[in-house]
Short mmCIF file of C-alpha atoms in Angstrom, two decimals:
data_model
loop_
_atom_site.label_atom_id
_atom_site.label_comp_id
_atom_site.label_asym_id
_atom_site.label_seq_id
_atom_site.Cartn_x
_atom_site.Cartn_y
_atom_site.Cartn_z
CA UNK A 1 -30.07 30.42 -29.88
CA UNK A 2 -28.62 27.66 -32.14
CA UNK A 3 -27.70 24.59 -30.56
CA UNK A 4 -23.81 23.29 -31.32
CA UNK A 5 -23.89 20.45 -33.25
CA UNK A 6 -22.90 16.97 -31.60
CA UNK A 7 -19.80 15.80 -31.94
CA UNK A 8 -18.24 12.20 -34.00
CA UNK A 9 -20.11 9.59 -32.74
CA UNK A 10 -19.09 5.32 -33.00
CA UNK A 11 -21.35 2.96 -31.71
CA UNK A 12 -23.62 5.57 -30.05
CA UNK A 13 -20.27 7.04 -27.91
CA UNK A 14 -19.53 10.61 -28.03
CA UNK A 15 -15.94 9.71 -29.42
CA UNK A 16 -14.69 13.60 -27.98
CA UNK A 17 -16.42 12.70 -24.61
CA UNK A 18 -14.27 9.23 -24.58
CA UNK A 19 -11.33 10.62 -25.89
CA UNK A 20 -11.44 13.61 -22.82
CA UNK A 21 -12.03 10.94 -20.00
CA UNK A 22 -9.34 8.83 -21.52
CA UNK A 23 -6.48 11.98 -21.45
CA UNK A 24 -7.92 12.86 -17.94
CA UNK A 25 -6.98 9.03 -16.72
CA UNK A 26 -3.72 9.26 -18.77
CA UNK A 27 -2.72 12.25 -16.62
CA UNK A 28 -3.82 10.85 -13.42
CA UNK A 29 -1.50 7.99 -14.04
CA UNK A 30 1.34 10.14 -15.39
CA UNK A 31 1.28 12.52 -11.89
CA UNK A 32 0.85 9.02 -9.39
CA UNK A 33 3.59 7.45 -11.38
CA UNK A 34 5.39 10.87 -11.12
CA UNK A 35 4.60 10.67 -7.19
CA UNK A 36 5.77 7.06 -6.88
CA UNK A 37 8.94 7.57 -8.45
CA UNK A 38 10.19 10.72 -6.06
CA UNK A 39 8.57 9.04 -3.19
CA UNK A 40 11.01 5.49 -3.30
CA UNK A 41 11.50 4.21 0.14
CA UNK A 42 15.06 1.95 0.70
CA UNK A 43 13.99 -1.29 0.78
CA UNK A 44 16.78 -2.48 3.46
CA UNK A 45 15.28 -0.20 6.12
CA UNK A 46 13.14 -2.18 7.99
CA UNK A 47 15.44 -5.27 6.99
CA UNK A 48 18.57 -3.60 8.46
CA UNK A 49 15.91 -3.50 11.86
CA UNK A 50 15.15 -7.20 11.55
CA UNK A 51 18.82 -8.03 11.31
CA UNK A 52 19.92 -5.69 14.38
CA UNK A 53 17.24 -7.57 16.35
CA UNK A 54 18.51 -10.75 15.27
CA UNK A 55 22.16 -9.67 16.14
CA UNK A 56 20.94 -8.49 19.76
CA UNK A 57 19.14 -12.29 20.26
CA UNK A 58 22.60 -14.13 19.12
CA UNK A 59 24.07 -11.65 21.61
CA UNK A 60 21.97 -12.69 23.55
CA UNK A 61 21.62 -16.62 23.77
CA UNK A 62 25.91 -16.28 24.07
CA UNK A 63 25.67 -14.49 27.15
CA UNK A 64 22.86 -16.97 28.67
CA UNK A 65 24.39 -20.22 27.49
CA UNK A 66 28.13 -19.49 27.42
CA UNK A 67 28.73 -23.01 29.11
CA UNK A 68 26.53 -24.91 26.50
CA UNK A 69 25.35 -24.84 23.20
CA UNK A 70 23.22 -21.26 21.78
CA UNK A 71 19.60 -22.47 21.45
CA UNK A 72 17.41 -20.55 19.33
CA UNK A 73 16.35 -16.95 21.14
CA UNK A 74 12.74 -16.33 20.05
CA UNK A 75 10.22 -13.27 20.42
CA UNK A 76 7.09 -13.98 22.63
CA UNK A 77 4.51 -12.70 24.03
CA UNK A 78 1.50 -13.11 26.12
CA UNK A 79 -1.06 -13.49 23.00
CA UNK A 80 1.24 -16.08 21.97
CA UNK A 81 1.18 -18.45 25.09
CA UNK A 82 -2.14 -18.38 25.25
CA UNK A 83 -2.75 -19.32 21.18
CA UNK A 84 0.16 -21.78 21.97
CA UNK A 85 -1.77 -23.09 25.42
CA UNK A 86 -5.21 -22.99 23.95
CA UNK A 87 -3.57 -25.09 20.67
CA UNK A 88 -2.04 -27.74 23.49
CA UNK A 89 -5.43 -28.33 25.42
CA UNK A 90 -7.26 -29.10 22.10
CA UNK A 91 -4.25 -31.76 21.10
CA UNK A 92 -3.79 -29.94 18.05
CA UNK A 93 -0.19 -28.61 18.42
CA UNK A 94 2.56 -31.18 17.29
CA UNK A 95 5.84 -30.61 16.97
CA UNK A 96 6.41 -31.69 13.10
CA UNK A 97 3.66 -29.10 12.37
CA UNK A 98 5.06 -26.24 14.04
CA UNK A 99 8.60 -26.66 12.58
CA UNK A 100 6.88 -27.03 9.14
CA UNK A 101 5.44 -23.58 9.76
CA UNK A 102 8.50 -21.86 11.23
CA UNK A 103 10.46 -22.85 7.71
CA UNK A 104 7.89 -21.76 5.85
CA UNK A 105 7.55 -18.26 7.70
CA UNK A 106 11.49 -18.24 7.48
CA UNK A 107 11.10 -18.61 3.44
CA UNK A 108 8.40 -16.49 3.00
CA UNK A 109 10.60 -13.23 5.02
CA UNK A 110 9.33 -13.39 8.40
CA UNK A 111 11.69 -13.93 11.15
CA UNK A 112 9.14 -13.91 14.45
CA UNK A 113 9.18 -17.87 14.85
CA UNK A 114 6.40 -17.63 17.61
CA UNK A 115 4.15 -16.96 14.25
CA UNK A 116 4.10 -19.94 13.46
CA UNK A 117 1.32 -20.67 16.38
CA UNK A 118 -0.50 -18.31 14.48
CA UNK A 119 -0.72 -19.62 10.81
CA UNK A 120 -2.13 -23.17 12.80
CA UNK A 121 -4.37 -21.23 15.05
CA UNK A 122 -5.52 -19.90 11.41
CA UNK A 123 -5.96 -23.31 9.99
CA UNK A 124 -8.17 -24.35 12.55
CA UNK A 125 -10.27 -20.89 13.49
CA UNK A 126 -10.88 -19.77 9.79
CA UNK A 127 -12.55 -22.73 8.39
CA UNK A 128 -14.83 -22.48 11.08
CA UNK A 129 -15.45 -18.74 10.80
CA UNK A 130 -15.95 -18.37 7.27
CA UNK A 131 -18.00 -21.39 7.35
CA UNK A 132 -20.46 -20.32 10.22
CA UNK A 133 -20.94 -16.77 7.63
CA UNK A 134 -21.45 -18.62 4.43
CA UNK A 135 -23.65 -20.90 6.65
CA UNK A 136 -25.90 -17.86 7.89
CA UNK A 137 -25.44 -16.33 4.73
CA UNK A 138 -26.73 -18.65 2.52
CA UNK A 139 -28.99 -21.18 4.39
CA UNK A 140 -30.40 -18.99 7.67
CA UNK A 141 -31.22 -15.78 5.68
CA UNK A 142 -31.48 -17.08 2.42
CA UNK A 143 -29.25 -14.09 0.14
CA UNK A 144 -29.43 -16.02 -2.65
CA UNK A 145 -32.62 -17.64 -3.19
CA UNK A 146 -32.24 -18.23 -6.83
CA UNK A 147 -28.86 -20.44 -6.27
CA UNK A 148 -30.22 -24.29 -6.15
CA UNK A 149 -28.97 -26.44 -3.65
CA UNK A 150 -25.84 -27.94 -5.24
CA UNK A 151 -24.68 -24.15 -6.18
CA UNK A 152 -25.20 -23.51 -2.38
CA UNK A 153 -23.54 -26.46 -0.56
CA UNK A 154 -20.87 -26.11 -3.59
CA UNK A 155 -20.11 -22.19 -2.34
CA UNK A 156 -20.35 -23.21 1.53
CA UNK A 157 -17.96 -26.15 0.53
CA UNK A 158 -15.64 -23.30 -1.12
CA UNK A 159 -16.09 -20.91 1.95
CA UNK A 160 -14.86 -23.74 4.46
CA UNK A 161 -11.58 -25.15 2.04
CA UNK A 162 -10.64 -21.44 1.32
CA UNK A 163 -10.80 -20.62 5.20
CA UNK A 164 -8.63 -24.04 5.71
CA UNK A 165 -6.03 -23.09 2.36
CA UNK A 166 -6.04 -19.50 2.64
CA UNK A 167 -2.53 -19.08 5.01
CA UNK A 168 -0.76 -21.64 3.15
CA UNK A 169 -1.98 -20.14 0.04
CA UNK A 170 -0.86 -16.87 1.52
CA UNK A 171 3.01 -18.21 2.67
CA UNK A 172 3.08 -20.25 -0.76
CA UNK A 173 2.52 -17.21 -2.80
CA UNK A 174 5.25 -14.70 -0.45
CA UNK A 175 7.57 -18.09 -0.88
CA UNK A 176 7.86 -18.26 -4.27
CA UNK A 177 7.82 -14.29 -4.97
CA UNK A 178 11.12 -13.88 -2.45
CA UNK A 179 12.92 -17.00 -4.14
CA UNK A 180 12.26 -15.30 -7.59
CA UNK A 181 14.15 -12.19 -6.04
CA UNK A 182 16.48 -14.22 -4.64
CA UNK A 183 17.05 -16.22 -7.65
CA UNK A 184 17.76 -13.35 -10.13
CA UNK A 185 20.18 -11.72 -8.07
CA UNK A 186 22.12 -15.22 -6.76
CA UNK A 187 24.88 -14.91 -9.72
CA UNK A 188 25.72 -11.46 -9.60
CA UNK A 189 26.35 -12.24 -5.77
CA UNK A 190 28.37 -15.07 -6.48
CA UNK A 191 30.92 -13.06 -8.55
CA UNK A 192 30.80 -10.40 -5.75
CA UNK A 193 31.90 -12.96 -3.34
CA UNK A 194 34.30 -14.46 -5.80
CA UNK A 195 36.15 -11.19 -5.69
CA UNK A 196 35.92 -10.70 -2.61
CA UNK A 197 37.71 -13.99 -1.90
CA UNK A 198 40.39 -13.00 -4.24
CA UNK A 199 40.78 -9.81 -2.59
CA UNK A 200 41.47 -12.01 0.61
CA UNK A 201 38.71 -11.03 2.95
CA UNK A 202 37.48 -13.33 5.52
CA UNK A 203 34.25 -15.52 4.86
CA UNK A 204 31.64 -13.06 6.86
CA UNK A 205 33.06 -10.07 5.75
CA UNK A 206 32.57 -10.84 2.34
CA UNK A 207 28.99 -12.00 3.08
CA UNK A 208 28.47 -9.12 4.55
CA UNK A 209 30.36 -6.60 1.73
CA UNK A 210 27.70 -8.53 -0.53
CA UNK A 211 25.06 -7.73 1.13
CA UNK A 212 25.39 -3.99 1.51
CA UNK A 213 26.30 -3.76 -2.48
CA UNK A 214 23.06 -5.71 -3.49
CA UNK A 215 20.96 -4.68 -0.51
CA UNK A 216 18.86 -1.96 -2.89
CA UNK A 217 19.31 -3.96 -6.18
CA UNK A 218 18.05 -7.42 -4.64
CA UNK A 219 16.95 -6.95 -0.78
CA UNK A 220 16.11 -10.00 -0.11
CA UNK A 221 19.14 -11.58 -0.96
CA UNK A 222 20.83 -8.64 0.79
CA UNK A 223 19.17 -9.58 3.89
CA UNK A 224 19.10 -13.33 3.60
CA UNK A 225 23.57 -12.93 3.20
CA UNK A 226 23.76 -10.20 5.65
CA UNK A 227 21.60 -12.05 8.34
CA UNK A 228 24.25 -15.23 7.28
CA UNK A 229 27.35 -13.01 7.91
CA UNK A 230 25.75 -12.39 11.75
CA UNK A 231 25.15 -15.71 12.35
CA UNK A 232 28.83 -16.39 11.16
CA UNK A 233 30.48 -14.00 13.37
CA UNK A 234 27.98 -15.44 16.49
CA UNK A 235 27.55 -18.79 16.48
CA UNK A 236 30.08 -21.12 17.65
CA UNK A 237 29.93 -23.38 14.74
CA UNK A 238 30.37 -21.84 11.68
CA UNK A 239 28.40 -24.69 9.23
CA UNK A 240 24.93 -24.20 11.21
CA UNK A 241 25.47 -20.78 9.95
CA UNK A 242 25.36 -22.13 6.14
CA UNK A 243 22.71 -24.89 7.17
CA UNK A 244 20.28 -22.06 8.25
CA UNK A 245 20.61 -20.33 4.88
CA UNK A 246 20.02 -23.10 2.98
CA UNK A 247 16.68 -23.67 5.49
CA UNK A 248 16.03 -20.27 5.26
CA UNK A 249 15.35 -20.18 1.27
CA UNK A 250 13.78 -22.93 -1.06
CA UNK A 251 16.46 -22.67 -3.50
CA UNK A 252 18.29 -25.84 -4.86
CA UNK A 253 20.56 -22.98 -6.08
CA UNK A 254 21.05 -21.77 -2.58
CA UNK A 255 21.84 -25.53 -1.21
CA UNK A 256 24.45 -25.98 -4.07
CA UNK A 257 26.29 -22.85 -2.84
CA UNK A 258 26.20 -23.85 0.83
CA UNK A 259 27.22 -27.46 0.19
CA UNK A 260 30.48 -25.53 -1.49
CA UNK A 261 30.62 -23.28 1.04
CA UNK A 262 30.70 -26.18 3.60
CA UNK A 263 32.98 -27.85 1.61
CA UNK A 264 35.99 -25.37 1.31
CA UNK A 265 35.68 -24.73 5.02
CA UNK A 266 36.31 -28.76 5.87
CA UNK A 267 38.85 -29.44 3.40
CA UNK A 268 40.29 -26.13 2.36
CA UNK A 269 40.00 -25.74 -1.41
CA UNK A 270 39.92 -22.69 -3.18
CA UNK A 271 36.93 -20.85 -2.62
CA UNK A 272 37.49 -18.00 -5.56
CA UNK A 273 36.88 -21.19 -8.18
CA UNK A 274 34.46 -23.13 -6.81
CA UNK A 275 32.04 -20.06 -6.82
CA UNK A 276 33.61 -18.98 -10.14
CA UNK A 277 32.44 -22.24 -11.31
CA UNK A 278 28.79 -22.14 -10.04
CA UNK A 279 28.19 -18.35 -10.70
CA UNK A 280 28.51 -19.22 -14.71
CA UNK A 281 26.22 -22.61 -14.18
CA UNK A 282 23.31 -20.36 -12.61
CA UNK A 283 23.98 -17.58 -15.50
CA UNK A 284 23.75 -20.43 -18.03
CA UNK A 285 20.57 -21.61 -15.92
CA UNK A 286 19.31 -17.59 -16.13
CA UNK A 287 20.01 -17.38 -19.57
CA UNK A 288 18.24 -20.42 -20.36
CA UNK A 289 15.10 -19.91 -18.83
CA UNK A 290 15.10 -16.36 -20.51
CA UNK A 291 15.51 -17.87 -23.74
CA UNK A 292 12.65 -20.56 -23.30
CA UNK A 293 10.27 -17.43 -21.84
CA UNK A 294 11.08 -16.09 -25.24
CA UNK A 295 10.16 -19.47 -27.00
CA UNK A 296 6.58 -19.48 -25.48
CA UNK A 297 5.73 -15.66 -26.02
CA UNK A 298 4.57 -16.34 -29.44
CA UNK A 299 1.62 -18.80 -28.66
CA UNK A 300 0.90 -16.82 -25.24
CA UNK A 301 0.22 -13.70 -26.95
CA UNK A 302 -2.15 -15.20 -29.39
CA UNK A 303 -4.85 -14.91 -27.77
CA UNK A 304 -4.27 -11.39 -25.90
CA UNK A 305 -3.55 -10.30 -29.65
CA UNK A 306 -7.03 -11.63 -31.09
CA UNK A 307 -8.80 -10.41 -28.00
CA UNK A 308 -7.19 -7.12 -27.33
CA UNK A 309 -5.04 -5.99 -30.52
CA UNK A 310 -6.74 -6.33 -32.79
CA UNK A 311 -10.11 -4.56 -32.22
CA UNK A 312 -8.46 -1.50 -31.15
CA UNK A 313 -6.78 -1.76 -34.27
CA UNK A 314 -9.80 -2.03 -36.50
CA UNK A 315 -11.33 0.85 -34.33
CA UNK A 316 -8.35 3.07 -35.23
CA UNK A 317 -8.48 2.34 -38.52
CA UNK A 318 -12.09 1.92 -39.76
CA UNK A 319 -13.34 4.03 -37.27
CA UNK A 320 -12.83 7.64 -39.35
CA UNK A 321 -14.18 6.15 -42.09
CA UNK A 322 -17.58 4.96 -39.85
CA UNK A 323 -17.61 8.45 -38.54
CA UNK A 324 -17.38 10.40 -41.78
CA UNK A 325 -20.13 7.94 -42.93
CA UNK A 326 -22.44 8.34 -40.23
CA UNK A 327 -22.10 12.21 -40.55
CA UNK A 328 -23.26 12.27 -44.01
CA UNK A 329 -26.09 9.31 -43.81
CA UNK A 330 -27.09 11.70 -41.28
CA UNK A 331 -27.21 15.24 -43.46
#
């Protein structure tokens, strides 16, 4: 029985072997794309649950302190008094430090204050911990003996800094993808709230109209206004209700609008204009840093062009002409 012969080879590949594993990956891709797309949770759900919680603790601290000023209702729990008691006997707990964290949990999405032991409990416990296995890793059993000793202190070094930067890394990195959200959808919410000041709705009702027409577009903003609309309608003074916004989000944009905000409600100018006025400053901002992302795209896809581009394009093109060559130096 004759064998078949082989099939167009380049570079020693079987270029119909490639070619088959390539379409198989293609349609694996196509079908979990297909999946993702029909499978698209709402992005307010467990948002709408975070704000409902935070509406039942403003209920809340009223009904305990109707005599005296709200203080802050927080979540704990049992795990967290003891983190928070074993922090205080080592002298490692200050104040400063723990309202740091609680912002920085607040701008990276998460509303559980108490967490905030955590990320220092972190700080301190991970250090040591991924220390002690780079320690035992590389010095007690010796799993890399070819490394010399500066490559080995260097990657226990590395092991103890990551263990002591890896949370703030962490809240850093959540931080600045929520204010990007936040930031894209800030204009098209001012000119919501611009008509609905014109339309002659109250201040937290058109907060909160904003935030359940941009909730699936931009959810974090949709959360961040409709969590500000609560805190309007609860708290007994109205500005700490703006001042927590602004804490809530590293934005300078954010502070502008609740500086205006603050503003009309003292002296009693004309909201509609004010935020008519800063909604086309951050769409001039928008447009601006669109334009000088299209400035730079030019020298940053040199090198993904010379890497990347351009050998698959000299494949494609040269590489019938090195198969039809190789077939007949081979006859």
């Amino acid at each position: 029985m004759l064998n078949s012969p082989p099939g167009p080879t380049l570079l020693g590949f079987d270029v119909i072997l490639i070619g088959s594993i390539l379409a198989g990956i293609a349609a694996m891709a196509t079908l979990f794309a297909i999946y993702a797309a029909m499978t698209v949770k709402d992005p307010m759900a467990k948002r709408v649950k975070a704000l409902n919680e935070r509406r039942e603790e403003l209920k809340a601290g009223i009904i305990k302190s109707a005599s005296r000023k709200r203080q802050s209702v927080v979540r704990r729990t049992e795990t967290t008094d003891r983190v928070k008691e074993a922090l205080q006997s080592l002298n490692v707990l200050q104040a400063s430090q723990i309202a740091q964290a609680q912002q920085k949990l607040a701008q990276a999405g998460f509303r559980n204050k108490e967490m905030a032991v955590f990320v220092i409990f972190a700080r301190m416990v991970l250090p040591i911990a991924l220390g002690t296995i780079a320690g035992l890793a590389i010095y007690a059993f010796d799993m890399f003996p070819d490394w010399g000793s500066l490559k080995k202190f260097g990657a226990f070094a590395g092991a103890v800094i990551a263990g002591y930067k890896g949370p703030d890394v962490f809240l850093k990195n959540k931080i600045s993808k929520r204010t990007l959200a936040i930031r894209k959808g800030l204009p098209d919410a001012l000119d919501l709230l611009v008509i609905c000041a014109e339309a002659g709705l109250t201040v937290d009702a058109a907060f909160n109209r904003v935030a359940r027409e941009l909730g699936r577009a931009y959810p974090e903003l949709g959360e961040e206004f409709a969590l500000t609309a609560i805190e309007l309608s609860f708290l007994n003074e109205r500005k700490l209700a703006f001042h927590n916004f602004a804490w809530r989000v590293d934005l300078e944009a954010v502070r502008g609008v609740v500086t205006t905000m603050i503003q009309t409600e003292r002296y009693g100018t004309p909201l509609a204009s004010a935020l008519r006025v800063l909604s086309a400053e951050f769409r001039n901002e928008r447009m601006m840093r669109a334009e000088e992302k299209a400035a730079r795209l030019p020298a940053i896809m040199t090198i993904p062009l010379i890497l990347f581009i351009l050998p698959v394009l000299f494949i494609v093109i040269l590489g019938p002409a090195a198969c039809s060559i190789s077939d007949a130096l081979i006859k």
